[in-house]
Amino acid sequence: MPRKPTRSAKGGAAPHLGESLPIERKLELYYWMRLTRTLEERLVALYRQTKVVGGLFRSLGQEADAVGSCYALEQRDVMSPLIRNLGAMLVKGATPVEVLKQYMAKGDSPTRGRELNIHFGDIGEAGKTRGFLGQISPLGDMVPVMTGVTMTFKMRGEDRVGLVYVGDGATSTGAFHEGINFAAVQKLPLVVVIENNGYAYSTPTSKQTAAKQFVDKAIGYGISGEQCDGNDVLAVYDCTKRAVDRARAGEGVQLLEFMTYRRKGHAEHDNQSYVPEGEIEQWAAENDPLDRYVRVLLDREKVSQTTIDEIDRRIAEEVDAATDVAEASGFPEPLDAMIGVYADPPVEKPLWFREGADTSSLGKERAEGWGTWDAAKGGNS
Amino acid sequence: MAEITYLEAIREALDEEMARDQNVFLMGEDIGAFGGAFKVTDGLMKKYGEARVIDSPISEIALVGAAAGAGHMGMRPVVEMQFIDFIANAYDMLTNYVATARYRAFLPTPMVVRGPSGGYVRGGPFHSQNPEAGFIHTPGLKVVYPSTAEDAKGLMKAAIRDDDCVLFFEHKYLYRRIKGVMPAGDHVVPIGKARVAREGKDVSIITYAATVHKSLEAAAKLEEQYGISVEVIDLRSLAPLDDEAVFNTVRKTNRVLIVHEDTRTGGIAGELTARINESCFAYLDAPVLRVTAHDIPLPYAPQLEDFVLPQVDDIVTAVRRLMAW
């Protein structure tokens, strides 16, 4: 049974949505969504040139839910993304150069070539870090970790909120259940976003849960839940803003379900043979989050096509420039692999059959210039 | 100074570290109001309050994950596994998330996961395990397993102050059987350093935790009955292993027995044997031997448990076999 688009683009957004946002901020939402898509399209090109050395994960069709939700956070808040939350990471301050270097396994990428794709982060003190946490592949694990992050906010009396994204698949894990339950019991300022995009790899939601909708799980945990149209960026923003405000006010864990659709496969290699015929095409034609938002901007907000074209042009330039920077970067020195498993010792000794290796980087855990963000400079180091 | 038990030594370390550093806090099942299944944390909630001694749901994954998240933000959480057997529930969180955090994301994850471990207590298959070998195989984790009250305290303080995750195995058989007088002042035992538990010249026993005491008993018997001088090395830390201490004793006695309570296949004895083989082959006068538990889930009945676990007489037999070479 093909999954039907939840809402037609023809109706646009309801008039009350996003009313708290001035037009400049509404255009920012468009910027982040378009940047996400353009950057991913660039990554596809680089993947085909074999410059992306690992898998490539798209968020095509999900840009609104990632961008709209993260946009409801403050700079000091901490967000834990998933593989389809490139948009959320960009909103939180990750840069196209960082993302490109990560995918291309460059030596000065945020993880120094240790991790893939958008698995990188920058968390810590408010104001000194951008506030997004590096994810790992086992799904659901980030929920308990964010339970701990927000537990720290509560213990220290910091006015900060955490937001963690999970997919429909991750809701089936023990980590999701334990993390959300513990956070609920502790009444922590945590927003848990379930992005229901229809598929976990090839598994449809009908095989993931017997629940009618994921938001119903909130009842069992004794927390508030809300569901919204994940392809309407203003609806996502409003819904998340309400949840973030409640969490900030001390009302405890908030569960959100965004209804969206994954138009690409799990990763670029996936031919989506499991998807019913016509389903992807129907979503692309009737419920593309960018198309929908452009209509809202043009028709309701009376933004000119020229303004939108200008943003698109700016993004194209930015992505071109970032690609040049990333491509010019070198690859890691092999011996860098030995650094920083532990704080103490700071470096592991190469095995005897590698003893001829140059040991010039020994003794340093994390060389100067390995930082991904320098608040003082206001940019990447 | 009065003698205190191994268990009290752990509590004293937790208490001192909580007093010293506001970032130290405890989480676990039944640890607060009840004081823990073995009463290790008894009285600490009363002293430090519910915000720093947190009674949790039965959720080992969430405990370890939350500790990691809090650790990233500068806290120093200490998580109790009610029995260390239940750490298996958090295996993914420890090995995939915690162990890799510093390496893949430069995230400090100072945290301690501690819990009552080991057998000889008629605890049956789920209250007697020694799962340490599964974790020393994972780069990024540190593992300690003290055998004395002094080390229990000093290693706990070191574990809490360490900037990475330390798994702290406590032997429940030793909890109230072993006592010690704590050294004065801020007693910290460095992680990664073994200890000579008994000096000797004919043969070395390398061991840790409860079998340190079995080995010392065997060593006394061997000296008395057969005139064999046995050196006993207490590893204390299992990750990192103190290669230098191991190699030193091998070079000294040229005969090595490794004793552990953990099951045989894939146990730490295999790793130690390989390291000795690679680095000290020329010093050996006999093959390295092992006395370990059988590869059997630990049974409940005393007749069965005693048969499966290493006993003093097994160690005596093995040392005599080594000396016959």
XYZ file of C-alpha atoms in Angstrom:
706
model
C 0.000 0.000 0.000
C 1.764 3.171 -1.135
C 2.313 5.788 1.501
C 0.285 8.852 0.573
C 1.579 12.365 0.963
C 0.038 13.764 4.111
C -0.766 17.100 2.631
C -0.967 18.641 -0.768
C 1.296 21.527 -1.651
C -1.586 23.285 -3.302
C -3.028 24.519 -0.054
C 0.244 26.086 1.085
C 0.674 26.759 4.780
C -2.163 27.675 7.080
C -2.148 31.458 7.613
C -1.358 31.329 11.337
C 1.832 29.308 10.935
C 5.141 30.946 11.664
C 3.469 34.216 12.596
C 6.044 34.912 15.287
C 8.806 35.003 12.655
C 9.651 38.206 10.774
C 10.223 37.866 7.045
C 14.018 37.951 7.389
C 13.877 34.843 9.540
C 11.432 33.174 7.213
C 13.956 33.723 4.433
C 16.651 32.228 6.640
C 14.584 29.070 6.894
C 14.530 28.966 3.125
C 18.293 29.550 2.995
C 19.056 26.609 5.287
C 16.713 24.248 3.444
C 18.097 25.202 0.059
C 21.678 25.007 1.340
C 21.002 21.491 2.605
C 19.731 20.376 -0.770
C 22.418 22.092 -2.814
C 25.189 20.790 -0.574
C 23.847 17.244 -0.829
C 23.623 17.575 -4.614
C 27.269 18.607 -4.620
C 28.100 15.585 -2.469
C 26.377 13.335 -5.005
C 28.602 14.758 -7.724
C 31.694 14.190 -5.576
C 30.491 10.676 -4.729
C 30.226 9.869 -8.416
C 33.755 11.162 -8.885
C 34.773 8.743 -6.068
C 35.956 11.689 -3.991
C 33.507 10.744 -1.266
C 35.221 7.594 -0.034
C 32.334 6.141 2.010
C 28.559 6.024 1.738
C 26.418 9.060 1.008
C 23.234 9.764 2.936
C 20.595 12.094 1.564
C 17.843 13.976 3.323
C 15.975 14.790 0.118
C 12.398 15.612 1.031
C 13.161 15.947 4.740
C 14.869 19.331 4.729
C 11.895 21.092 6.328
C 11.752 18.889 9.391
C 15.485 19.141 10.102
C 15.739 22.893 9.535
C 12.414 23.964 11.031
C 12.940 22.053 14.270
C 16.541 23.060 14.910
C 15.657 26.659 14.126
C 13.462 26.646 17.247
C 16.525 26.138 19.468
C 18.692 28.825 21.006
C 22.442 28.964 20.421
C 23.127 27.623 23.931
C 20.866 24.589 23.465
C 22.300 21.227 22.439
C 21.021 19.184 19.522
C 21.816 15.578 18.658
C 21.337 14.912 14.939
C 20.802 11.790 12.880
C 22.135 10.939 9.484
C 19.278 12.831 7.769
C 19.696 16.003 9.820
C 22.318 17.799 7.792
C 19.935 20.763 7.723
C 19.741 20.855 11.511
C 23.524 20.762 11.768
C 23.921 23.646 9.332
C 21.427 25.684 11.349
C 23.448 24.938 14.483
C 26.650 26.150 12.865
C 28.247 23.218 11.049
C 29.773 24.537 7.843
C 29.685 23.168 4.288
C 33.503 22.996 4.355
C 33.393 20.741 7.408
C 30.768 18.495 5.850
C 32.642 18.221 2.556
C 35.941 17.461 4.299
C 34.256 14.818 6.439
C 32.788 13.042 3.434
C 36.114 13.244 1.609
C 38.027 11.882 4.667
C 40.400 14.833 4.784
C 43.114 15.155 7.389
C 41.778 18.455 8.681
C 38.137 17.396 8.706
C 36.356 17.845 12.050
C 37.155 14.246 13.028
C 40.570 14.170 11.324
C 39.442 11.366 9.034
C 38.304 9.154 11.867
C 34.572 9.255 11.254
C 32.348 9.387 8.228
C 29.823 11.807 6.765
C 28.041 14.097 9.240
C 29.164 12.124 12.288
C 30.819 15.059 14.029
C 29.949 17.499 16.738
C 30.866 20.404 18.925
C 29.411 20.464 22.415
C 30.372 21.841 25.786
C 30.034 25.224 27.388
C 27.330 27.561 26.140
C 28.752 30.338 23.981
C 32.005 28.482 23.367
C 30.543 25.580 21.431
C 27.951 25.394 18.717
C 25.925 22.755 20.500
C 25.538 19.735 18.266
C 26.613 16.266 19.309
C 28.444 13.757 17.112
C 26.169 10.806 16.473
C 27.063 7.134 16.244
C 25.577 4.525 13.939
C 23.737 2.268 16.426
C 20.287 3.832 16.460
C 18.621 5.051 19.622
C 21.900 5.429 21.530
C 21.823 9.198 21.349
C 18.645 9.362 23.453
C 20.303 8.169 26.697
C 23.337 10.339 25.940
C 21.097 13.389 25.600
C 19.401 12.318 28.829
C 22.815 12.791 30.434
C 23.483 16.094 28.676
C 20.156 17.547 29.829
C 20.606 16.032 33.294
C 23.705 18.213 33.531
C 21.670 21.293 32.537
C 19.210 20.515 35.314
C 21.890 19.813 37.926
C 23.705 23.049 37.174
C 20.543 25.118 36.848
C 21.510 26.124 33.302
C 18.777 27.524 31.091
C 19.473 25.100 28.252
C 17.355 22.564 26.403
C 18.355 19.403 24.544
C 16.804 18.091 21.348
C 17.472 14.606 20.013
C 16.369 13.251 16.634
C 15.465 9.618 16.108
C 13.901 7.876 13.138
C 10.895 5.609 13.106
C 13.292 2.641 13.248
C 15.134 3.798 16.365
C 11.899 3.792 18.372
C 12.137 0.000 18.382
C 15.451 -0.021 20.253
C 15.991 -0.540 23.943
C 18.160 2.558 24.117
C 15.279 4.764 22.918
C 12.949 3.316 25.535
C 15.400 3.462 28.420
C 16.653 6.919 27.575
C 13.274 8.572 27.141
C 11.891 6.859 30.245
C 14.805 7.873 32.456
C 14.619 11.458 31.159
C 10.848 11.502 31.748
C 11.238 10.267 35.328
C 13.891 12.926 35.935
C 11.733 15.585 34.218
C 14.633 16.726 32.077
C 14.480 19.553 29.506
C 14.635 17.194 26.525
C 12.730 17.263 23.244
C 12.680 13.904 21.433
C 11.861 14.209 17.748
C 10.697 11.130 15.863
C 11.109 11.700 12.157
C 8.620 9.331 10.628
C 9.859 9.105 7.063
C 8.176 5.816 6.263
C 11.223 3.579 6.117
C 14.078 2.323 8.264
C 16.473 1.170 5.560
C 13.990 -1.033 3.667
C 11.594 -1.711 6.555
C 8.271 0.150 6.395
C 6.789 1.559 9.599
C 4.063 -1.092 9.467
C 6.756 -3.652 10.311
C 8.382 -1.398 12.897
C 5.438 -0.876 15.218
C 1.870 -1.938 15.809
C 1.103 1.536 17.144
C -1.152 3.661 14.922
C 1.213 6.573 15.274
C 4.476 7.113 17.116
C 3.228 10.111 19.046
C 0.938 7.732 20.975
C 4.035 6.448 22.765
C 4.109 9.701 24.743
C 1.109 8.514 26.769
C 2.986 5.448 27.989
C 5.910 7.552 29.160
C 3.697 10.109 30.871
C 4.989 12.958 28.712
C 3.485 15.434 26.238
C 3.371 14.502 22.584
C 2.571 16.413 19.442
C 2.498 15.466 15.786
C 2.900 17.725 12.811
C 3.358 17.878 9.062
C 7.098 17.443 8.762
C 7.199 18.829 5.233
C 5.800 22.190 6.259
C 8.759 24.073 7.663
C 6.627 26.648 9.492
C 4.470 23.961 11.070
C 7.618 22.148 12.194
C 9.067 25.345 13.602
C 5.917 26.238 15.514
C 5.447 22.734 16.872
C 9.076 22.472 18.004
C 9.072 25.978 19.466
C 6.098 25.092 21.642
C 7.840 21.913 22.813
C 11.137 23.699 23.470
C 9.314 26.387 25.449
C 7.562 23.749 27.557
C 10.828 21.913 28.181
C 12.539 25.169 29.101
C 9.716 25.997 31.494
C 10.408 22.800 33.427
C 7.582 20.703 32.017
C 9.853 17.765 31.237
C 10.364 15.577 28.194
C 8.463 16.408 24.997
C 7.841 13.891 22.227
C 7.295 15.132 18.676
C 6.447 13.153 15.575
C 7.099 14.722 12.197
C 5.358 13.109 9.261
C 7.699 13.169 6.304
C 9.008 10.957 3.554
C 12.443 9.633 2.593
C 12.685 10.069 -1.154
C 16.133 8.564 -1.502
C 17.304 5.161 -0.304
C 18.982 4.515 3.017
C 22.220 5.535 1.314
C 23.218 6.259 -2.250
C 23.776 2.559 -3.056
C 20.174 1.614 -2.181
C 17.985 1.094 -5.295
C 14.736 1.320 -3.290
C 13.344 -1.827 -4.896
C 11.110 -2.234 -1.845
C 9.193 0.998 -2.451
C 5.746 0.675 -4.118
C 5.670 2.021 -7.651
C 4.810 5.687 -7.982
C 5.162 6.496 -4.289
C 8.387 8.471 -4.532
C 7.216 10.309 -7.623
C 3.962 11.285 -5.953
C 5.752 12.745 -2.936
C 8.199 14.569 -5.179
C 5.389 16.068 -7.248
C 2.924 16.899 -4.493
C 4.820 17.310 -1.267
C 8.319 18.589 -1.726
C 9.143 20.758 1.301
C 11.115 23.315 -0.697
C 8.494 23.652 -3.444
C 5.834 24.070 -0.796
C 7.763 26.710 1.083
C 8.593 28.665 -2.050
C 4.848 28.873 -2.756
C 4.263 30.165 0.765
C 6.973 32.784 0.376
C 5.757 33.929 -3.028
C 2.003 33.766 -2.480
C 1.508 34.524 1.192
C 4.603 36.442 2.188
C 4.791 38.311 -1.119
C 8.505 37.658 -1.501
C 9.705 38.293 -5.033
C 11.099 35.541 -7.225
C 14.213 37.695 -7.575
C 14.840 37.491 -3.822
C 14.637 33.710 -3.944
C 16.850 33.509 -7.008
C 19.393 35.701 -5.247
C 19.515 33.342 -2.239
C 19.924 30.365 -4.582
C 22.765 32.113 -6.390
C 24.494 32.941 -3.100
C 24.222 29.316 -1.970
C 25.643 28.029 -5.243
C 28.639 30.318 -4.783
C 29.120 29.289 -1.169
C 29.009 25.594 -2.008
C 31.443 26.102 -4.908
C 33.863 27.974 -2.667
C 33.544 25.363 0.094
C 34.192 22.566 -2.394
C 37.382 24.281 -3.550
C 38.598 24.609 0.036
C 37.734 21.005 0.889
C 39.293 19.611 -2.270
C 42.514 21.489 -1.604
C 42.899 19.845 1.803
C 45.267 16.979 2.322
C 44.628 13.494 3.619
C 45.590 12.388 7.152
C 49.070 11.178 8.015
C 48.769 7.416 8.723
C 50.413 7.793 12.122
C 47.650 10.173 13.214
C 45.642 6.972 13.693
C 47.604 6.317 16.887
C 46.683 9.533 18.653
C 44.070 10.102 21.309
C 42.345 6.821 22.104
C 42.795 7.920 25.727
C 43.653 11.174 27.423
C 46.373 9.214 29.201
C 48.352 7.801 27.485
C 47.888 10.388 24.732
C 49.278 8.184 21.999
C 49.521 4.458 21.305
C 52.800 2.917 20.265
C 52.814 1.396 16.772
C 53.255 -2.384 16.738
C 56.764 -3.686 16.233
C 56.245 -4.471 12.561
C 55.460 -0.777 12.058
C 58.341 0.518 14.139
C 60.018 1.990 11.091
C 57.152 4.460 10.825
C 57.854 8.124 11.336
C 57.013 8.931 14.943
C 57.037 12.710 14.647
C 53.436 13.055 15.842
C 53.947 10.962 18.975
C 53.447 12.716 22.252
C 50.648 14.908 21.052
C 47.078 13.989 21.717
C 45.485 16.614 19.597
C 47.760 18.939 17.756
C 47.116 22.652 17.566
C 44.764 23.375 14.748
C 42.722 20.230 15.226
C 39.869 22.296 16.577
C 36.698 22.487 14.592
C 35.532 25.774 15.985
C 37.194 28.726 17.582
C 34.708 30.984 19.329
C 37.286 33.764 19.650
C 37.897 33.799 15.918
C 34.237 33.142 15.243
C 34.989 30.513 12.695
C 36.755 27.339 11.846
C 40.338 27.034 12.811
C 44.047 4.029 61.957
C 41.264 1.483 62.123
C 40.923 -1.315 59.615
C 38.038 -1.017 57.188
C 36.607 -3.534 54.749
C 37.117 -3.608 50.983
C 33.489 -2.447 50.669
C 33.924 0.407 53.125
C 37.079 1.436 51.316
C 35.077 1.883 48.106
C 32.443 3.899 49.934
C 35.153 6.031 51.516
C 36.609 6.767 48.075
C 33.184 7.758 46.699
C 32.534 9.927 49.731
C 35.897 11.683 49.554
C 35.629 12.318 45.826
C 32.069 13.656 46.138
C 33.233 15.987 48.879
C 36.242 17.075 46.851
C 34.539 17.633 43.483
C 30.992 18.912 42.957
C 30.954 17.316 39.518
C 31.078 13.789 40.941
C 27.644 12.192 41.242
C 26.228 8.675 41.527
C 23.516 6.889 39.543
C 22.155 3.394 39.852
C 19.369 1.074 40.817
C 18.427 1.158 44.513
C 21.618 3.014 45.426
C 20.081 6.045 47.122
C 17.376 5.571 49.714
C 18.251 1.870 50.072
C 22.027 2.327 49.866
C 22.570 -0.301 47.169
C 22.099 -4.077 47.082
C 25.407 -4.494 48.957
C 25.180 -1.144 50.761
C 28.237 0.297 49.028
C 26.545 3.700 48.731
C 24.835 3.540 52.115
C 24.437 6.975 53.683
C 25.611 8.930 50.638
C 22.151 10.118 49.583
C 21.563 11.404 53.076
C 24.842 13.249 52.948
C 24.783 14.575 49.364
C 21.084 14.672 48.470
C 18.913 13.203 45.727
C 20.425 15.374 43.019
C 23.856 13.747 43.439
C 22.795 10.224 44.380
C 20.196 9.275 41.797
C 17.933 6.251 42.092
C 17.346 5.179 38.508
C 14.881 2.969 36.674
C 16.144 -0.531 35.769
C 17.931 0.743 32.688
C 21.589 -0.108 32.260
C 21.718 1.331 28.736
C 20.283 4.628 29.961
C 22.597 4.716 32.977
C 25.715 4.308 30.878
C 24.473 6.588 28.100
C 23.440 9.304 30.523
C 26.782 9.059 32.283
C 28.505 9.580 28.943
C 26.384 12.626 28.143
C 27.003 14.108 31.573
C 30.702 13.306 31.244
C 30.885 15.204 27.955
C 29.491 18.239 29.757
C 32.126 18.161 32.477
C 30.508 15.981 35.126
C 32.179 12.908 36.624
C 29.416 10.336 37.021
C 29.841 7.018 38.808
C 27.292 4.421 37.718
C 26.522 1.278 39.674
C 25.601 -1.969 37.988
C 23.642 -3.722 40.722
C 25.490 -6.865 39.711
C 28.208 -6.598 37.112
C 26.438 -9.380 35.183
C 23.947 -6.716 34.055
C 26.651 -4.690 32.323
C 25.942 -6.938 29.337
C 22.804 -4.840 28.760
C 24.985 -1.786 28.254
C 27.579 -3.516 26.075
C 26.624 -1.535 22.979
C 26.625 1.775 24.811
C 30.025 1.077 26.368
C 31.799 -0.365 23.359
C 30.231 1.594 20.507
C 29.502 4.917 22.132
C 31.635 5.475 25.215
C 34.831 3.739 24.143
C 35.016 5.596 20.831
C 33.929 9.053 21.998
C 37.369 10.540 22.526
C 38.875 9.018 19.430
C 36.095 9.735 16.938
C 34.807 13.018 18.353
C 37.448 14.331 20.794
C 34.839 14.103 23.542
C 36.097 13.610 27.072
C 33.980 10.952 28.760
C 35.106 10.806 32.378
C 32.900 8.200 34.015
C 33.127 5.113 36.162
C 30.964 2.019 35.823
C 31.311 -0.075 38.948
C 29.666 -3.169 40.301
C 29.899 -6.323 42.400
C 31.536 -9.083 40.407
C 32.763 -12.623 40.736
C 31.867 -15.914 42.288
C 32.696 -18.143 45.266
C 29.438 -16.799 46.760
C 26.819 -19.307 45.531
C 25.259 -16.593 43.387
C 24.486 -18.753 40.378
C 24.771 -17.855 36.681
C 23.607 -14.213 36.882
C 25.139 -12.951 40.110
C 28.673 -14.324 39.815
C 30.113 -13.329 36.481
C 33.514 -11.913 35.560
C 32.893 -10.165 32.235
C 36.156 -8.183 32.160
C 37.695 -9.927 29.157
C 34.884 -8.681 26.909
C 35.848 -5.119 27.687
C 39.629 -5.250 27.640
C 39.171 -6.218 24.011
C 37.678 -2.777 23.320
C 40.132 0.091 22.777
C 39.055 3.204 24.664
C 37.978 1.576 27.920
C 40.060 1.163 31.056
C 39.447 -1.781 33.363
C 40.541 -2.210 36.977
C 39.845 -5.041 39.407
C 41.390 -4.594 42.871
C 42.074 -7.337 45.383
C 42.847 -5.310 48.510
C 40.950 -2.701 50.469
C 43.755 -0.175 49.981
C 43.711 -0.645 46.214
C 39.923 -0.591 46.123
C 40.003 2.889 47.591
C 43.013 4.200 45.735
C 41.942 2.874 42.355
C 38.402 4.195 42.784
C 39.782 7.660 43.388
C 42.023 7.338 40.343
C 39.109 6.036 38.266
C 36.894 8.990 39.191
C 39.679 11.430 38.336
C 40.541 9.734 35.052
C 39.416 11.611 31.945
C 38.217 8.417 30.260
C 35.730 5.715 31.139
C 36.943 3.248 33.740
C 35.146 -0.030 34.407
C 35.638 -0.770 38.084
C 35.105 -4.403 39.006
C 34.560 -5.044 42.704
C 34.844 -8.588 43.972
C 31.835 -9.327 46.146
C 33.574 -12.272 47.831
C 36.126 -9.773 49.125
C 33.600 -7.063 50.101
C 33.506 -7.957 53.785
C 36.214 -10.612 54.037
C 39.162 -8.383 53.209
C 40.200 -5.478 55.387
C 42.957 -2.928 55.340
C 44.265 0.197 56.971
C 43.981 3.103 54.560
C 47.137 5.122 53.972
C 46.824 8.638 55.341
C 45.999 11.575 53.092
C 44.760 11.589 49.525
C 45.324 7.920 48.672
C 45.306 7.453 44.887
C 46.610 4.292 43.200
C 47.641 4.892 39.587
C 45.758 2.930 36.922
C 47.958 0.651 34.836
C 50.396 -0.407 37.543
C 50.594 -3.951 38.877
C 51.687 -4.803 42.417
C 53.994 -7.462 43.779
C 51.731 -9.161 46.311
C 54.464 -11.584 47.397
C 58.119 -11.724 46.481
C 59.542 -15.040 45.275
C 62.258 -16.470 43.057
C 61.236 -19.875 41.623
C 57.944 -19.267 39.890
C 55.577 -16.361 39.188
C 51.831 -16.365 39.542
C 50.168 -13.527 37.664
C 46.625 -12.935 38.810
C 44.054 -10.375 39.995
C 40.952 -9.976 42.173
C 39.815 -12.876 44.385
C 42.348 -15.318 42.996
C 45.151 -13.103 44.354
C 44.122 -14.401 47.761
C 43.810 -17.998 46.502
C 47.293 -17.636 44.981
C 48.781 -16.228 48.194
C 47.314 -19.139 50.099
C 48.769 -21.558 47.556
C 52.153 -19.805 47.701
C 52.316 -20.220 51.484
C 51.448 -23.891 51.127
C 54.057 -24.423 48.367
C 56.752 -22.767 50.427
C 55.892 -24.738 53.520
C 55.322 -28.153 51.961
C 57.656 -28.127 48.958
C 60.115 -25.309 49.578
C 59.058 -23.535 46.387
C 59.469 -19.743 46.421
C 56.475 -18.207 44.639
C 56.144 -14.618 43.467
C 52.580 -13.324 43.173
C 51.809 -10.400 40.888
C 48.464 -8.658 41.393
C 47.659 -6.950 38.103
C 45.099 -4.544 39.622
C 44.587 -2.922 36.195
C 43.567 -5.092 33.254
C 43.431 -2.296 30.698
C 46.014 -1.015 30.340
C 48.031 -4.076 31.334
C 51.330 -3.450 33.100
C 53.605 -5.211 30.599
C 56.724 -4.110 32.396
C 55.708 -5.711 35.695
C 54.732 -8.903 33.880
C 57.973 -9.107 31.908
C 60.059 -8.299 34.997
C 58.683 -11.212 36.948
C 59.060 -13.557 33.965
C 62.718 -12.548 33.605
C 63.177 -13.084 37.318
C 61.642 -16.537 37.837
C 61.463 -17.932 34.283
C 58.318 -19.869 35.126
C 54.828 -18.423 34.864
C 51.389 -19.474 35.974
C 48.451 -17.229 35.171
C 45.424 -17.579 37.411
C 42.013 -16.074 36.866
C 38.492 -16.734 37.986
C 37.080 -15.849 34.583
C 36.404 -18.624 32.098
C 39.329 -19.968 30.131
C 38.709 -19.365 26.432
C 39.292 -15.763 25.487
C 40.248 -14.887 29.062
C 43.050 -12.498 29.933
C 45.453 -15.404 30.520
C 45.532 -16.020 26.782
C 46.504 -12.406 26.086
C 49.188 -12.425 28.781
C 50.592 -15.671 27.440
C 50.843 -14.181 23.974
C 52.629 -11.068 25.271
C 55.092 -13.141 27.289
C 55.667 -15.346 24.251
C 56.349 -12.341 22.000
C 58.611 -10.491 24.415
C 60.142 -12.988 26.849
C 60.337 -16.307 25.017
C 64.035 -16.722 25.682
C 63.524 -16.291 29.419
C 61.056 -19.146 29.785
C 62.146 -22.452 31.298
C 58.667 -23.911 30.951
C 55.512 -23.229 28.974
C 53.182 -20.644 30.452
C 50.350 -22.452 32.242
C 46.860 -21.295 33.146
C 44.537 -22.040 36.030
C 41.112 -20.608 35.230
C 37.444 -21.397 35.573
C 36.110 -24.060 33.276
C 34.228 -22.841 30.217
C 30.934 -23.395 32.003
C 28.167 -20.943 33.054
C 28.662 -20.638 36.784
C 26.348 -23.079 38.607
C 24.689 -22.521 41.969
C 25.238 -25.662 44.073
C 28.444 -25.467 46.152
C 29.643 -28.836 44.823
C 29.248 -27.577 41.251
C 30.567 -24.027 41.757
C 33.643 -25.240 43.611
C 34.402 -27.667 40.814
C 34.109 -25.040 38.096
C 36.099 -22.240 39.801
C 39.860 -22.347 40.442
C 40.787 -23.481 43.950
C 43.981 -23.277 46.030
C 44.850 -26.909 45.341
C 44.570 -26.373 41.586
C 47.172 -23.619 41.872
C 49.460 -25.854 43.953
C 49.167 -28.605 41.345
C 49.924 -26.233 38.487
C 52.969 -24.703 40.191
C 54.391 -28.152 40.918
C 53.869 -29.090 37.287
C 55.730 -25.928 36.220
C 58.585 -26.750 38.600
C 58.874 -30.248 37.160
C 60.123 -28.817 33.840
